Tab-separated table of C-alpha atoms and ligand atoms in Angstrom:
chain	number	residue	atom	x	y	z
A	58	MET	CA	108.557	105.775	54.875
A	59	LYS	CA	108.257	109.030	56.814
A	60	GLU	CA	111.583	110.900	57.088
A	61	VAL	CA	111.983	112.938	60.266
A	62	ASN	CA	114.929	115.266	60.832
A	63	VAL	CA	116.153	115.625	64.354
A	64	ALA	CA	118.546	118.018	66.097
A	65	ILE	CA	120.310	117.181	69.356
A	66	LEU	CA	121.278	119.939	71.807
A	67	GLY	CA	124.062	118.662	74.067
A	68	MET	CA	126.311	115.829	73.000
A	69	GLY	CA	127.491	114.520	76.357
A	70	THR	CA	126.583	111.067	77.650
A	71	VAL	CA	122.881	111.219	76.766
A	72	GLY	CA	123.249	113.179	73.507
A	73	GLY	CA	125.873	110.673	72.375
A	74	GLY	CA	123.469	107.910	73.421
A	75	ILE	CA	120.689	109.297	71.192
A	76	TYR	CA	123.094	109.587	68.255
A	77	GLN	CA	124.323	106.029	68.723
A	78	LEU	CA	120.875	104.567	69.328
A	79	ILE	CA	119.439	106.076	66.147
A	80	GLU	CA	122.408	104.619	64.239
A	81	GLN	CA	122.068	101.210	65.899
A	82	GLU	CA	118.294	100.843	65.877
A	83	GLY	CA	117.360	103.042	62.911
A	84	ARG	CA	116.540	100.081	60.648
A	85	ASN	CA	114.526	98.408	63.350
A	86	ILE	CA	112.532	101.614	63.934
A	87	GLU	CA	111.925	101.944	60.183
A	88	GLU	CA	110.566	98.408	59.993
A	89	LYS	CA	108.375	98.664	63.072
A	90	GLU	CA	107.187	102.245	62.846
A	91	GLY	CA	107.653	103.340	59.236
A	92	ILE	CA	109.689	106.303	60.425
A	93	ARG	CA	113.242	107.149	59.372
A	94	LEU	CA	114.879	109.286	62.079
A	95	LYS	CA	117.826	111.312	60.795
A	96	VAL	CA	120.091	113.392	62.990
A	97	LYS	CA	120.542	116.464	60.838
A	98	LYS	CA	122.270	118.782	63.304
A	99	THR	CA	123.873	118.713	66.734
A	100	LEU	CA	124.866	121.603	68.966
A	101	ALA	CA	127.476	121.161	71.668
A	102	LEU	CA	130.791	122.400	72.990
A	103	ASP	CA	132.061	118.887	73.668
A	104	TYR	CA	131.213	115.689	71.846
A	105	SER	CA	131.170	112.235	73.470
A	106	VAL	CA	130.889	110.518	70.058
A	107	ASP	CA	132.262	111.234	66.594
A	108	VAL	CA	129.909	113.358	64.521
A	109	PRO	CA	130.652	114.538	60.949
A	110	GLU	CA	131.509	118.237	60.731
A	111	GLU	CA	128.512	119.032	58.509
A	112	LYS	CA	126.192	117.880	61.307
A	113	LYS	CA	127.688	120.337	63.817
A	114	ALA	CA	125.649	123.540	64.052
A	115	ARG	CA	127.453	126.839	64.703
A	116	ASP	CA	124.689	128.149	66.911
A	117	ILE	CA	121.073	127.546	67.921
A	118	SER	CA	119.651	129.705	65.119
A	119	GLU	CA	120.955	127.273	62.528
A	120	ILE	CA	118.641	124.675	64.068
A	121	ILE	CA	115.649	126.901	64.862
A	122	GLU	CA	115.670	128.421	61.373
A	123	ASP	CA	115.967	125.109	59.551
A	124	PRO	CA	112.431	124.237	58.398
A	125	GLU	CA	113.436	120.631	57.769
A	126	ILE	CA	114.173	119.973	61.446
A	127	GLN	CA	110.980	118.714	63.061
A	128	ILE	CA	112.229	117.481	66.420
A	129	VAL	CA	114.722	118.970	68.868
A	130	ALA	CA	116.141	116.791	71.656
A	131	GLU	CA	117.403	118.928	74.532
A	132	VAL	CA	119.863	117.016	76.693
A	133	MET	CA	122.247	119.792	77.701
A	134	GLY	CA	120.801	119.965	81.216
A	135	GLY	CA	120.739	123.025	83.472
A	136	ILE	CA	118.400	125.972	83.194
A	137	LYS	CA	120.330	128.381	80.986
A	138	PRO	CA	120.390	128.279	78.029
A	139	ALA	CA	118.361	125.040	77.970
A	140	LYS	CA	115.037	126.740	78.792
A	141	ASP	CA	115.545	129.445	76.150
A	142	PHE	CA	116.495	126.871	73.544
A	143	GLU	CA	113.470	124.679	74.288
A	144	MET	CA	111.144	127.694	74.214
A	145	MET	CA	112.595	128.895	70.901
A	146	ALA	CA	112.239	125.465	69.324
A	147	LEU	CA	108.666	125.016	70.550
A	148	ARG	CA	107.561	128.462	69.372
A	149	ALA	CA	109.143	127.708	66.003
A	150	GLY	CA	106.858	124.677	65.694
A	151	LYS	CA	109.394	121.990	66.495
A	152	THR	CA	108.517	119.155	68.828
A	153	VAL	CA	110.854	119.086	71.841
A	154	VAL	CA	111.877	115.935	73.668
A	155	SER	CA	113.882	116.459	76.828
A	156	ALA	CA	115.398	114.762	79.848
A	157	ASN	CA	115.831	118.012	81.787
A	158	LYS	CA	113.879	117.271	84.964
A	159	ASP	CA	115.001	120.295	87.017
A	160	MET	CA	114.303	122.782	84.238
A	161	ILE	CA	110.984	121.211	83.215
A	162	SER	CA	109.612	120.744	86.729
A	163	GLN	CA	110.228	124.427	87.473
A	164	ASN	CA	109.181	125.858	84.088
A	165	TRP	CA	106.501	123.483	82.881
A	166	PRO	CA	103.740	126.135	82.432
A	167	ASP	CA	105.996	128.358	80.273
A	168	LEU	CA	107.133	125.423	78.181
A	169	GLU	CA	103.604	124.188	77.704
A	170	ALA	CA	102.418	127.644	76.663
A	171	ALA	CA	105.250	127.799	74.100
A	172	ALA	CA	104.332	124.324	72.835
A	173	LYS	CA	100.705	125.396	72.373
A	174	GLU	CA	101.873	128.541	70.574
A	175	GLY	CA	103.921	126.416	68.182
A	176	GLY	CA	101.180	123.779	67.871
A	177	VAL	CA	103.609	121.024	68.835
A	178	GLY	CA	104.247	118.596	71.657
A	179	HIS	CA	106.762	118.749	74.494
A	180	TYR	CA	107.646	115.293	75.806
A	181	PHE	CA	109.879	114.271	78.687
A	182	GLU	CA	109.561	110.568	79.434
A	183	ALA	CA	113.334	110.453	80.057
A	184	ALA	CA	113.094	113.015	82.849
A	185	VAL	CA	111.580	110.534	85.338
A	186	GLY	CA	113.100	107.115	85.865
A	187	GLY	CA	115.353	107.259	82.766
A	188	ALA	CA	114.488	104.239	80.641
A	189	ILE	CA	111.355	103.324	82.621
A	190	PRO	CA	108.268	104.272	80.551
A	191	ILE	CA	106.379	105.503	83.584
A	192	LEU	CA	104.933	108.779	82.308
A	193	ARG	CA	103.540	107.062	79.246
A	194	ALA	CA	102.144	104.234	81.394
A	195	VAL	CA	100.365	106.719	83.645
A	196	GLN	CA	99.047	108.862	80.790
A	197	ASP	CA	98.278	106.279	78.127
A	198	SER	CA	97.648	103.041	79.966
A	199	MET	CA	96.076	103.976	83.293
A	200	GLN	CA	93.362	106.457	82.290
A	201	ALA	CA	90.695	104.227	83.816
A	202	ASN	CA	92.222	104.508	87.281
A	203	THR	CA	92.193	106.943	90.131
A	204	ILE	CA	95.768	106.829	91.303
A	205	THR	CA	95.935	107.113	95.060
A	206	GLU	CA	99.595	106.424	95.795
A	207	VAL	CA	102.918	106.577	94.024
A	208	TYR	CA	106.236	105.508	95.549
A	209	GLY	CA	109.396	105.928	93.525
A	210	ILE	CA	113.030	105.060	93.855
A	211	VAL	CA	113.929	107.607	91.224
A	212	ASN	CA	117.529	108.427	92.044
A	213	GLY	CA	120.113	105.786	91.261
A	214	THR	CA	123.008	107.506	93.018
A	215	THR	CA	121.327	107.492	96.402
A	216	ASN	CA	119.964	103.988	95.882
A	217	TYR	CA	123.496	102.789	95.176
A	218	ILE	CA	124.801	104.491	98.350
A	219	LEU	CA	121.986	103.087	100.499
A	220	THR	CA	122.489	99.605	99.070
A	221	MET	CA	126.184	99.738	99.996
A	222	MET	CA	125.402	101.002	103.488
A	223	ASP	CA	122.889	98.186	103.910
A	224	GLU	CA	124.765	95.276	102.355
A	225	ARG	CA	128.369	96.110	103.177
A	226	GLY	CA	127.919	98.113	106.358
A	227	LEU	CA	129.622	101.192	104.879
A	228	ASP	CA	129.204	104.659	106.400
A	229	PHE	CA	127.535	107.268	104.217
A	230	ASP	CA	130.859	108.995	103.422
A	231	GLU	CA	132.556	105.736	102.417
A	232	ALA	CA	129.634	104.706	100.213
A	233	LEU	CA	129.518	108.149	98.566
A	234	ARG	CA	133.254	108.026	97.839
A	235	GLU	CA	132.863	104.624	96.243
A	236	ALA	CA	129.878	105.803	94.183
A	237	GLN	CA	131.988	108.727	92.942
A	238	GLU	CA	134.910	106.461	92.049
A	239	LEU	CA	132.570	104.229	90.056
A	240	GLY	CA	130.972	107.184	88.266
A	241	TYR	CA	127.515	106.745	89.838
A	242	ALA	CA	127.800	109.968	91.824
A	243	GLU	CA	129.005	113.257	90.450
A	244	ALA	CA	131.968	115.203	91.864
A	245	ASN	CA	129.360	117.595	93.287
A	246	PRO	CA	126.705	115.137	94.478
A	247	THR	CA	124.429	117.685	96.195
A	248	SER	CA	121.435	117.408	93.878
A	249	ASP	CA	121.347	113.639	94.278
A	250	ILE	CA	122.169	113.174	97.966
A	251	ASP	CA	120.006	116.060	99.172
A	252	GLY	CA	117.030	114.569	97.336
A	253	LEU	CA	116.612	117.515	94.931
A	254	ASP	CA	116.855	115.382	91.783
A	255	ALA	CA	114.172	113.046	93.176
A	256	ARG	CA	112.028	116.041	94.119
A	257	TYR	CA	112.054	117.424	90.549
A	258	LYS	CA	111.074	114.004	89.263
A	259	LEU	CA	108.298	113.629	91.835
A	260	SER	CA	106.885	117.027	90.903
A	261	ILE	CA	106.412	115.801	87.320
A	262	LEU	CA	105.313	112.279	88.212
A	263	ALA	CA	102.836	113.229	90.948
A	264	SER	CA	101.299	115.929	88.744
A	265	LEU	CA	100.545	113.339	86.079
A	266	CYS	CA	99.420	110.663	88.554
A	267	PHE	CA	97.039	112.984	90.375
A	268	ASN	CA	96.104	115.126	87.364
A	269	ALA	CA	96.882	118.278	89.327
A	270	ARG	CA	99.903	120.516	89.377
A	271	VAL	CA	102.262	119.532	92.211
A	272	PRO	CA	104.880	122.304	92.250
A	273	VAL	CA	108.399	121.549	93.431
A	274	ASP	CA	108.044	123.903	96.381
A	275	LYS	CA	105.074	121.915	97.722
A	276	ILE	CA	107.308	118.883	98.195
A	277	PRO	CA	109.211	118.699	101.502
A	278	CYS	CA	112.559	117.135	100.827
A	279	GLU	CA	115.128	115.410	102.989
A	280	GLY	CA	118.280	113.780	101.667
A	281	ILE	CA	120.361	110.871	102.897
A	282	SER	CA	123.587	112.511	104.086
A	283	LYS	CA	122.566	112.463	107.772
A	284	LEU	CA	121.640	108.786	107.766
A	285	ALA	CA	123.655	106.859	110.317
A	286	ARG	CA	124.805	103.321	109.658
A	287	MET	CA	123.436	102.443	113.109
A	288	ASP	CA	119.872	103.255	112.009
A	289	ILE	CA	120.203	101.172	108.880
A	290	GLU	CA	121.446	98.265	111.021
A	291	ILE	CA	118.734	98.617	113.658
A	292	GLY	CA	116.131	99.027	110.906
A	293	LYS	CA	117.332	95.743	109.476
A	294	GLU	CA	116.880	94.010	112.848
A	295	LEU	CA	113.322	95.336	112.904
A	296	GLY	CA	112.682	93.986	109.403
A	297	TYR	CA	113.065	97.206	107.417
A	298	VAL	CA	115.227	98.522	104.594
A	299	VAL	CA	115.896	102.253	104.199
A	300	LYS	CA	115.219	103.739	100.746
A	301	LEU	CA	115.096	107.319	99.522
A	302	LEU	CA	111.461	107.391	98.442
A	303	ALA	CA	109.642	109.955	96.357
A	304	ILE	CA	106.129	109.612	97.740
A	305	GLY	CA	102.829	110.962	96.497
A	306	LYS	CA	99.458	110.223	98.092
A	307	ARG	CA	95.984	111.498	97.454
A	308	ASP	CA	93.412	111.073	100.198
A	309	GLU	CA	89.703	110.465	99.764
A	310	ASP	CA	89.010	114.201	99.852
A	311	GLY	CA	91.474	114.798	97.038
A	312	ALA	CA	94.190	116.437	99.160
A	313	ILE	CA	97.684	115.647	97.922
A	314	GLU	CA	100.677	114.823	100.064
A	315	ALA	CA	104.067	114.656	98.388
A	316	ARG	CA	107.525	114.268	99.869
A	317	VAL	CA	111.020	112.977	99.304
A	318	ALA	CA	112.579	111.375	102.374
A	319	PRO	CA	114.620	108.408	103.537
A	320	THR	CA	111.965	105.892	104.473
A	321	MET	CA	111.940	102.485	106.137
A	322	ILE	CA	109.951	99.892	104.220
A	323	PRO	CA	109.386	96.214	105.090
A	324	LYS	CA	112.212	94.088	103.751
A	325	ASP	CA	109.795	91.905	101.798
A	326	HIS	CA	108.215	94.835	99.937
A	327	ALA	CA	109.033	94.822	96.215
A	328	LEU	CA	110.717	98.243	96.473
A	329	ALA	CA	113.047	96.988	99.225
A	330	ASN	CA	114.697	94.719	96.712
A	331	ILE	CA	115.589	97.428	94.197
A	332	LYS	CA	119.353	97.425	94.570
A	333	GLY	CA	122.308	99.447	93.323
A	334	SER	CA	121.677	102.232	90.846
A	335	PHE	CA	118.360	100.830	89.578
A	336	ASN	CA	115.123	102.813	89.733
A	337	ALA	CA	111.576	101.617	90.318
A	338	VAL	CA	108.126	103.143	90.558
A	339	PHE	CA	105.261	101.568	92.476
A	340	ILE	CA	101.710	102.809	91.914
A	341	GLU	CA	98.360	102.027	93.479
A	342	GLY	CA	95.470	102.521	91.076
A	343	SER	CA	91.744	102.079	91.721
A	344	ALA	CA	91.321	99.456	89.009
A	345	VAL	CA	94.753	97.864	88.687
A	346	GLY	CA	95.657	97.676	92.371
A	347	GLU	CA	99.416	97.600	92.801
A	348	MET	CA	101.774	97.966	89.831
A	349	MET	CA	105.540	98.318	89.674
A	350	TRP	CA	108.066	99.272	86.980
A	351	TYR	CA	111.785	98.629	87.320
A	352	GLY	CA	114.792	99.584	85.218
A	353	LYS	CA	117.782	101.811	84.604
A	354	GLY	CA	117.233	105.384	85.664
A	355	ALA	CA	120.300	106.866	83.999
A	356	GLY	CA	123.023	106.147	81.469
A	357	ASP	CA	123.494	106.862	77.774
A	358	LEU	CA	121.433	104.237	75.944
A	359	PRO	CA	118.762	103.704	78.639
A	360	THR	CA	117.976	107.430	78.757
A	361	ALA	CA	118.242	107.724	74.976
A	362	SER	CA	115.718	104.883	74.660
A	363	ALA	CA	113.070	107.053	76.356
A	364	LEU	CA	113.997	110.128	74.282
A	365	VAL	CA	113.832	108.277	70.972
A	366	SER	CA	110.531	106.723	72.039
A	367	ASP	CA	109.188	110.258	72.623
A	368	MET	CA	110.328	111.222	69.122
A	369	ILE	CA	108.427	108.311	67.602
A	370	TYR	CA	105.403	108.958	69.818
A	371	SER	CA	105.286	112.595	68.692
A	372	VAL	CA	105.311	111.580	65.028
A	373	LYS	CA	102.604	108.959	65.473
A	374	ALA	CA	100.346	110.953	67.826
A	375	GLY	CA	97.725	112.746	65.764
A	376	GLU	CA	97.527	115.685	68.158
A	377	PRO	CA	100.197	117.009	70.514
A	378	ARG	CA	99.507	116.024	74.100
A	379	TYR	CA	99.257	118.721	76.791
A	380	ALA	CA	98.589	118.490	80.505
A	381	SER	CA	94.910	117.851	81.100
A	382	PHE	CA	94.998	119.771	84.384
A	383	ASP	CA	95.392	123.464	85.110
A	384	ASN	CA	99.099	123.800	84.547
A	385	ARG	CA	99.500	127.481	85.341
A	386	TYR	CA	101.868	128.641	88.084
A	387	ASP	CA	98.930	129.835	90.141
A	388	ALA	CA	96.796	126.742	89.510
A	389	GLN	CA	93.757	127.051	91.762
A	390	GLY	CA	91.858	124.382	93.581
A	391	VAL	CA	94.680	121.943	94.345
A	392	ARG	CA	94.760	121.115	98.034
A	393	PHE	CA	97.883	119.874	99.763
A	394	ASN	CA	98.023	117.891	102.962
A	395	ASP	CA	100.964	118.991	105.110
A	396	ASN	CA	99.893	116.971	108.140
A	397	GLY	CA	99.823	113.431	106.784
A	398	LEU	CA	99.701	110.252	108.813
A	399	THR	CA	102.840	108.097	108.906
A	400	GLU	CA	104.559	105.721	111.280
A	401	TYR	CA	107.954	106.803	112.563
A	402	TYR	CA	111.190	105.212	113.724
A	403	ILE	CA	112.895	107.412	116.301
A	404	ARG	CA	116.290	106.830	117.899
A	405	LEU	CA	117.226	108.775	120.990
A	406	MET	CA	120.473	108.541	122.925
A	407	VAL	CA	119.526	108.349	126.589
A	408	LYS	CA	120.983	107.918	130.052
A	409	ASP	CA	120.102	104.376	131.115
A	410	GLU	CA	118.334	105.274	134.369
A	411	PRO	CA	115.007	104.487	136.036
A	412	GLY	CA	112.121	106.680	134.913
A	413	VAL	CA	113.616	107.771	131.596
A	414	LEU	CA	111.334	105.652	129.443
A	415	SER	CA	108.213	106.930	131.182
A	416	GLN	CA	109.269	110.562	130.657
A	417	ILE	CA	109.832	109.922	126.963
A	418	ALA	CA	106.593	108.001	126.598
A	419	GLY	CA	104.867	110.892	128.351
A	420	VAL	CA	106.071	113.403	125.739
A	421	PHE	CA	104.767	111.205	122.920
A	422	GLY	CA	101.481	110.574	124.719
A	423	ASP	CA	100.941	114.271	125.464
A	424	ASN	CA	101.276	114.934	121.743
A	425	HIS	CA	98.861	112.194	120.636
A	426	VAL	CA	101.644	109.992	119.277
A	427	SER	CA	101.015	106.356	120.089
A	428	ILE	CA	104.001	104.034	120.557
A	429	ARG	CA	103.966	100.675	118.780
A	430	SER	CA	107.238	99.223	120.029
A	431	VAL	CA	110.311	100.090	122.060
A	432	LEU	CA	113.797	98.651	121.798
A	433	GLN	CA	116.834	99.529	123.837
A	434	LYS	CA	120.377	98.697	122.762
A	435	PRO	CA	123.347	98.327	125.144
A	436	ALA	CA	124.909	101.572	126.317
A	437	GLU	CA	127.819	102.825	124.269
A	438	LYS	CA	131.176	104.080	125.535
A	439	GLY	CA	129.883	107.460	126.724
A	440	GLY	CA	127.301	105.670	128.873
A	441	LEU	CA	124.407	106.568	126.573
A	442	ALA	CA	122.069	103.872	125.311
A	443	PRO	CA	120.261	103.985	121.962
A	444	LEU	CA	116.523	103.876	122.643
A	445	ILE	CA	114.391	103.121	119.616
A	446	ILE	CA	110.718	103.961	119.470
A	447	VAL	CA	108.512	102.897	116.576
A	448	THR	CA	105.197	104.745	116.555
A	449	HIS	CA	101.788	103.922	115.191
A	450	GLU	CA	100.575	106.275	112.488
A	451	ALA	CA	100.910	109.811	113.773
A	452	HIS	CA	100.150	113.209	112.304
A	453	GLU	CA	103.297	114.943	111.111
A	454	LYS	CA	102.697	118.075	113.201
A	455	ASP	CA	102.095	116.073	116.395
A	456	LEU	CA	105.273	114.127	115.798
A	457	GLN	CA	107.301	117.284	115.161
A	458	LYS	CA	105.977	118.820	118.357
A	459	ALA	CA	106.897	115.721	120.343
A	460	VAL	CA	110.390	115.735	118.832
A	461	ALA	CA	110.849	119.435	119.679
A	462	GLU	CA	109.732	118.843	123.265
A	463	MET	CA	112.061	115.898	123.688
A	464	SER	CA	115.024	118.278	124.048
A	465	SER	CA	113.618	119.322	127.427
A	466	VAL	CA	113.904	115.750	128.759
A	467	GLU	CA	117.155	115.834	130.697
A	468	ALA	CA	118.068	112.199	130.061
A	469	VAL	CA	117.957	112.654	126.270
A	470	HIS	CA	121.266	113.673	124.721
A	471	GLY	CA	122.095	114.950	121.241
A	472	GLU	CA	119.911	114.878	118.175
A	473	LEU	CA	116.977	112.563	117.574
A	474	HIS	CA	117.215	110.416	114.477
A	475	CYS	CA	113.811	110.217	112.918
A	476	ILE	CA	112.942	108.130	109.855
A	477	ARG	CA	109.485	107.644	108.378
A	478	VAL	CA	108.126	104.100	108.134
A	479	GLU	CA	105.796	103.071	105.288
A	480	GLN	CA	104.180	99.666	105.487
B	148	HSE	N1	121.629	111.597	88.901
B	148	HSE	C1	120.459	110.836	88.647
B	148	HSE	C2	120.518	109.532	89.421
B	148	HSE	C3	120.271	110.473	87.194
B	148	HSE	O1	121.446	109.289	90.173
B	148	HSE	O2	119.583	108.767	89.306
B	148	HSE	C4	119.748	111.623	86.423
B	148	HSE	O3	118.584	112.125	86.968
């Protein structure tokens, strides 16, 4: 039996989950893997579970300087001091497992350099999709594929809110309040609802899928707070469900397009049926075709499951695993496509008068945007009617130009509501 001493940094929900899971499943892991995981030290200000006093470290040096500790799990979150602690542990030759998607996605090259310096691995399965073993699947089970597309529902908070808006007809604010009351959304929900959490996750996931560094700042990001219930309802009539998708695509020339945005998808697509706070990742690979993974993207034991799996993986892997692409900040040779082709749903509020439709169609036509279908709803109280245009695939820049020009059409009032459509 191989004994492996572990330290946990941060003993909130996830840290407590790791502690509990090792207690609960320790015997099982010993039998299956021949590894005895022992939590030797923890470091935290607050503890979500009871931990004996002798396992509570006074400071980080007590962990870094302990030669018996082989693995450090960092689940404190945030950038400071989490980055410093991970770097110290890696340089000291300790494997680091982490769920810290924002810190890792923005500091991956530094962390990897520190891991190489220490001759150890840095693993972060829990950072994307929580319990879903998607990074391992991409790295260890799909090597014989060129991955061309990845679509993820990787934020449970927003998926819960969108599910409530869709199924119960709630407004965004009502659904957010309910998500907060139930503990799905945090008191400050910005990172989730603005799509930032999903963007960090996509940066990591797309980099591994496409074997090229996809930095966070190359990913345009739009959240869900401006989504109107009306668009979700009209989308439904048209056969679509709105999801906050983290999307990565690689075209035949190798150019990468990545974005996080509310997106309409056909209601019979597998991702349309991912409800509540669940996560899912859908991948198109050259050999496997379409694949999908589904599961809990957050929570104590689900997230801990991925972290403990990384611990075991690190012990069993002969060599530490590093990115097989150029993972420097100034990685050369990666091309990004900022003018991708997508279909669009556009809602305009218009005066219901003769000639209006032809003016609007003219603006789209002048900008090479082809219309697939048009739907007009009855005029509302102010006399304005919702006019819905669904386009064929259009280049992003053409669409943006058409949208900008639409403000000069006198019959169009207020903002356009524009949602991407993926078939
Ligand atoms: N806040 C995230 C979510 C979980 O709602 O999915 C942690 O990334």
